PDB file of C-alpha atoms in Angstrom:
ATOM      1  CA  PHE Y1353     -78.552 -23.713   1.649  1.00  0.00           C
ATOM      2  CA  GLU Y1354     -75.800 -25.557  -0.175  1.00  0.00           C
ATOM      3  CA  LEU Y1355     -75.081 -22.274  -1.997  1.00  0.00           C
ATOM      4  CA  SER Y1356     -74.703 -20.208   1.053  1.00  0.00           C
ATOM      5  CA  LYS Y1357     -72.318 -22.957   2.074  1.00  0.00           C
ATOM      6  CA  LEU Y1358     -70.034 -22.698  -0.899  1.00  0.00           C
ATOM      7  CA  GLU Y1359     -70.113 -18.950  -0.807  1.00  0.00           C
ATOM      8  CA  MET Y1360     -69.014 -19.139   3.070  1.00  0.00           C
ATOM      9  CA  ASP Y1361     -66.571 -21.740   2.012  1.00  0.00           C
ATOM     10  CA  ALA Y1362     -65.048 -19.420  -0.887  1.00  0.00           C
ATOM     11  CA  ASN Y1363     -64.924 -16.384   1.496  1.00  0.00           C
ATOM     12  CA  THR Y1364     -63.157 -18.602   4.080  1.00  0.00           C
ATOM     13  CA  CYS Y1365     -60.576 -19.613   1.251  1.00  0.00           C
ATOM     14  CA  ALA Y1366     -60.204 -16.033   0.072  1.00  0.00           C
ATOM     15  CA  LYS Y1367     -59.857 -15.142   4.028  1.00  0.00           C
ATOM     16  CA  LEU Y1368     -57.171 -17.995   4.535  1.00  0.00           C
ATOM     17  CA  ILE Y1369     -55.264 -16.945   1.160  1.00  0.00           C
ATOM     18  CA  ILE Y1370     -55.056 -13.198   2.448  1.00  0.00           C
ATOM     19  CA  TYR Y1371     -53.988 -14.437   5.898  1.00  0.00           C
ATOM     20  CA  THR Y1372     -51.641 -16.922   4.679  1.00  0.00           C
ATOM     21  CA  GLU Y1373     -50.008 -14.091   2.156  1.00  0.00           C
ATOM     22  CA  LYS Y1374     -49.949 -11.761   5.061  1.00  0.00           C
ATOM     23  CA  GLU Y1375     -47.923 -14.625   6.716  1.00  0.00           C
ATOM     24  CA  LEU Y1376     -45.870 -14.974   4.337  1.00  0.00           C
ATOM     25  CA  SER Y1377     -44.868 -11.505   3.933  1.00  0.00           C
ATOM     26  CA  SER Y1378     -44.326 -10.912   7.608  1.00  0.00           C
ATOM     27  CA  TYR Y1379     -41.888 -14.141   7.704  1.00  0.00           C
ATOM     28  CA  GLY Y1380     -40.147 -12.648   4.505  1.00  0.00           C
ATOM     29  CA  MET Y1381     -39.675  -9.456   6.142  1.00  0.00           C
ATOM     30  CA  HIS Y1382     -38.361 -10.892   9.402  1.00  0.00           C
ATOM     31  CA  ILE Y1383     -35.899 -13.409   7.014  1.00  0.00           C
ATOM     32  CA  THR Y1384     -34.809 -10.049   5.074  1.00  0.00           C
ATOM     33  CA  LYS Y1385     -34.133  -8.151   8.232  1.00  0.00           C
ATOM     34  CA  SER Y1386     -32.408 -11.230   9.968  1.00  0.00           C
ATOM     35  CA  LEU Y1387     -30.035 -11.481   6.774  1.00  0.00           C
ATOM     36  CA  ARG Y1388     -29.547  -8.048   6.714  1.00  0.00           C
ATOM     37  CA  LYS Y1389     -28.306  -8.110   9.915  1.00  0.00           C
ATOM     38  CA  LYS Y1390     -26.152 -11.085   9.494  1.00  0.00           C
ATOM     39  CA  PHE Y1391     -24.512  -9.490   6.082  1.00  0.00           C
ATOM     40  CA  ASN Y1392     -24.029  -6.129   8.024  1.00  0.00           C
ATOM     41  CA  ARG Y1393     -22.203  -7.824  10.916  1.00  0.00           C
ATOM     42  CA  LYS Y1394     -20.076  -9.746   8.313  1.00  0.00           C
ATOM     43  CA  ALA Y1395     -19.573  -6.696   6.025  1.00  0.00           C
ATOM     44  CA  LYS Y1396     -18.206  -4.790   9.341  1.00  0.00           C
ATOM     45  CA  ILE Y1397     -15.713  -7.623  10.036  1.00  0.00           C
ATOM     46  CA  ALA Y1398     -14.612  -7.720   6.753  1.00  0.00           C
ATOM     47  CA  ARG Y1399     -13.790  -3.750   6.588  1.00  0.00           C
ATOM     48  CA  SER Y1400     -12.025  -4.319  10.021  1.00  0.00           C
ATOM     49  CA  ILE Y1401      -9.947  -7.211   8.206  1.00  0.00           C
ATOM     50  CA  ARG Y1402      -9.361  -5.004   5.553  1.00  0.00           C
ATOM     51  CA  ILE Y1403      -8.208  -2.167   7.514  1.00  0.00           C
ATOM     52  CA  LYS Y1404      -5.869  -4.070   9.591  1.00  0.00           C
ATOM     53  CA  ALA Y1405      -4.354  -5.807   6.602  1.00  0.00           C
ATOM     54  CA  ASP Y1406      -3.638  -2.508   4.856  1.00  0.00           C
ATOM     55  CA  GLU Y1407      -2.062  -1.222   8.086  1.00  0.00           C
ATOM     56  CA  ALA Y1408       0.158  -4.339   8.261  1.00  0.00           C
ATOM     57  CA  LYS Y1409       1.274  -4.124   4.460  1.00  0.00           C
ATOM     58  CA  SER Y1410       2.012  -0.263   4.979  1.00  0.00           C
ATOM     59  CA  VAL Y1411       4.006  -1.327   7.927  1.00  0.00           C
ATOM     60  CA  PHE Y1412       5.716  -4.245   6.060  1.00  0.00           C
ATOM     61  CA  ILE Y1413       6.235  -1.985   3.000  1.00  0.00           C
ATOM     62  CA  HIS Y1414       7.988   0.853   5.455  1.00  0.00           C
ATOM     63  CA  LYS Y1415      10.498  -1.894   6.789  1.00  0.00           C
ATOM     64  CA  LEU Y1416      11.290  -3.092   3.510  1.00  0.00           C
ATOM     65  CA  GLU Y1417      12.300   0.388   2.189  1.00  0.00           C
ATOM     66  CA  SER Y1418      14.443   0.738   5.318  1.00  0.00           C
ATOM     67  CA  LYS Y1419      15.965  -2.660   5.051  1.00  0.00           C
ATOM     68  CA  LYS Y1420      16.647  -1.767   0.972  1.00  0.00           C
ATOM     69  CA  GLU Y1421      18.485   1.769   2.091  1.00  0.00           C
ATOM     70  CA  GLU Y1422      20.654  -0.036   4.742  1.00  0.00           C
ATOM     71  CA  LEU Y1423      21.374  -3.049   1.926  1.00  0.00           C
ATOM     72  CA  ASP Y1424      21.975  -0.310  -0.582  1.00  0.00           C
ATOM     73  CA  GLU Y1425      24.687   1.207   1.800  1.00  0.00           C
ATOM     74  CA  ILE Y1426      26.320  -2.236   2.333  1.00  0.00           C
ATOM     75  CA  LYS Y1427      26.179  -2.731  -1.314  1.00  0.00           C
ATOM     76  CA  GLU Y1428      28.038   0.490  -2.051  1.00  0.00           C
ATOM     77  CA  LYS Y1429      30.878  -0.645   0.504  1.00  0.00           C
ATOM     78  CA  LEU Y1430      31.205  -4.343  -0.842  1.00  0.00           C
ATOM     79  CA  ASP Y1431      31.427  -2.385  -4.218  1.00  0.00           C
ATOM     80  CA  GLU Y1432      34.533  -0.367  -3.050  1.00  0.00           C
ATOM     81  CA  LYS Y1433      36.129  -3.354  -1.310  1.00  0.00           C
ATOM     82  CA  THR Y1434      35.373  -5.244  -4.404  1.00  0.00           C
ATOM     83  CA  GLU Y1435      37.023  -2.766  -6.568  1.00  0.00           C
ATOM     84  CA  ILE Y1436      40.203  -2.694  -3.995  1.00  0.00           C
ATOM     85  CA  ILE Y1437      40.236  -6.356  -4.492  1.00  0.00           C
ATOM     86  CA  ASN Y1438      40.130  -6.292  -8.014  1.00  0.00           C
ATOM     87  CA  ARG Y1439      43.075  -3.526  -8.031  1.00  0.00           C
ATOM     88  CA  ILE Y1440      45.264  -5.918  -5.674  1.00  0.00           C
ATOM     89  CA  ARG Y1441      44.508  -9.013  -8.012  1.00  0.00           C
ATOM     90  CA  THR Y1442      45.583  -6.788 -11.165  1.00  0.00           C
ATOM     91  CA  ILE Y1443      48.913  -5.681  -9.450  1.00  0.00           C
ATOM     92  CA  LYS Y1444      49.710  -9.423  -8.403  1.00  0.00           C
ATOM     93  CA  THR Y1445      48.816 -10.780 -11.964  1.00  0.00           C
ATOM     94  CA  LEU Y1446      50.967  -7.749 -13.478  1.00  0.00           C
ATOM     95  CA  SER Y1447      53.879  -8.557 -10.984  1.00  0.00           C
ATOM     96  CA  SER Y1448      53.877 -12.267 -11.940  1.00  0.00           C
ATOM     97  CA  LEU Y1449      53.610 -11.737 -15.559  1.00  0.00           C
ATOM     98  CA  ALA Y1450      56.780  -9.189 -14.969  1.00  0.00           C
ATOM     99  CA  LEU Y1451      58.379 -11.942 -13.370  1.00  0.00           C
ATOM    100  CA  VAL Y1452      57.802 -14.501 -15.918  1.00  0.00           C
ATOM    101  CA  PHE Y1453      58.961 -12.237 -18.701  1.00  0.00           C
ATOM    102  CA  ALA Y1454      61.908 -11.001 -16.883  1.00  0.00           C
ATOM    103  CA  LEU Y1455      62.803 -14.478 -16.085  1.00  0.00           C
ATOM    104  CA  HIS Y1456      62.289 -15.532 -20.058  1.00  0.00           C
ATOM    105  CA  GLN Y1457      64.735 -12.222 -20.606  1.00  0.00           C
ATOM    106  CA  PHE Y1458      67.078 -13.167 -18.339  1.00  0.00           C
ATOM    107  CA  LYS Y1459      67.341 -16.671 -19.354  1.00  0.00           C
ATOM    108  CA  PRO Y1460      65.242 -18.414 -21.764  1.00  0.00           C
ATOM    109  CA  THR Y1461      64.331 -21.915 -20.820  1.00  0.00           C
ATOM    110  CA  PRO Y1462      61.063 -24.003 -22.556  1.00  0.00           C
ATOM    111  CA  SER Y1463      59.468 -24.291 -19.095  1.00  0.00           C
ATOM    112  CA  ASN Y1464      59.949 -22.884 -15.609  1.00  0.00           C
ATOM    113  CA  VAL Y1465      58.754 -24.359 -12.466  1.00  0.00           C
ATOM    114  CA  MET Y1466      57.272 -21.871 -10.022  1.00  0.00           C
ATOM    115  CA  ASP Y1467      55.164 -22.014  -6.963  1.00  0.00           C
ATOM    116  CA  GLU Y1468      52.328 -19.696  -5.774  1.00  0.00           C
ATOM    117  CA  ILE Y1469      52.082 -17.681  -9.288  1.00  0.00           C
ATOM    118  CA  ASP Y1470      49.356 -19.758 -10.799  1.00  0.00           C
ATOM    119  CA  ALA Y1471      46.936 -18.303  -8.619  1.00  0.00           C
ATOM    120  CA  ALA Y1472      47.689 -14.579  -9.696  1.00  0.00           C
ATOM    121  CA  LEU Y1473      47.675 -16.011 -13.471  1.00  0.00           C
ATOM    122  CA  ASP Y1474      44.315 -17.606 -13.254  1.00  0.00           C
ATOM    123  CA  PHE Y1475      41.693 -17.024 -15.813  1.00  0.00           C
ATOM    124  CA  CYS Y1476      39.640 -14.484 -13.596  1.00  0.00           C
ATOM    125  CA  ASN Y1477      42.880 -12.213 -12.768  1.00  0.00           C
ATOM    126  CA  VAL Y1478      43.899 -12.439 -16.134  1.00  0.00           C
ATOM    127  CA  SER Y1479      40.887 -11.295 -17.738  1.00  0.00           C
ATOM    128  CA  ILE Y1480      40.603  -8.514 -15.395  1.00  0.00           C
ATOM    129  CA  VAL Y1481      44.060  -7.520 -16.691  1.00  0.00           C
ATOM    130  CA  ALA Y1482      43.042  -7.979 -20.421  1.00  0.00           C
ATOM    131  CA  ASN Y1483      39.812  -5.950 -19.649  1.00  0.00           C
ATOM    132  CA  ILE Y1484      41.978  -2.916 -18.441  1.00  0.00           C
ATOM    133  CA  ILE Y1485      44.350  -3.182 -21.566  1.00  0.00           C
ATOM    134  CA  LYS Y1486      41.377  -3.137 -23.743  1.00  0.00           C
ATOM    135  CA  GLU Y1487      40.219   0.124 -22.148  1.00  0.00           C
TER     136      GLU Y1487
END
């Protein structure tokens, strides 16, 4: 009697183990499906965000390029104006130097008192004239 009871207990344990394995496998499949769905949803959202980010980036780059063209045009105009201003400064500097040398030639003195001539003879303007002479 006891041997048959042990065999029944062994069979019951084996059946219980098989049942448990099936249940665990079923839960595992359920968890895997659930995780796969969540992952696919997150991946879809990530792709959508990536597409929107790429679109925003391309719009931003296009705007930057158009602004760069505008800035290049403004820079060209400023360069032209800067060149004109440098020419005017050069003329003022040369005129001031000519006046100083003419006064010295006419009536040499150890010092002269002049107003409004120092701006034309500042370092920047004299450097421009010096560079022109070097060229």
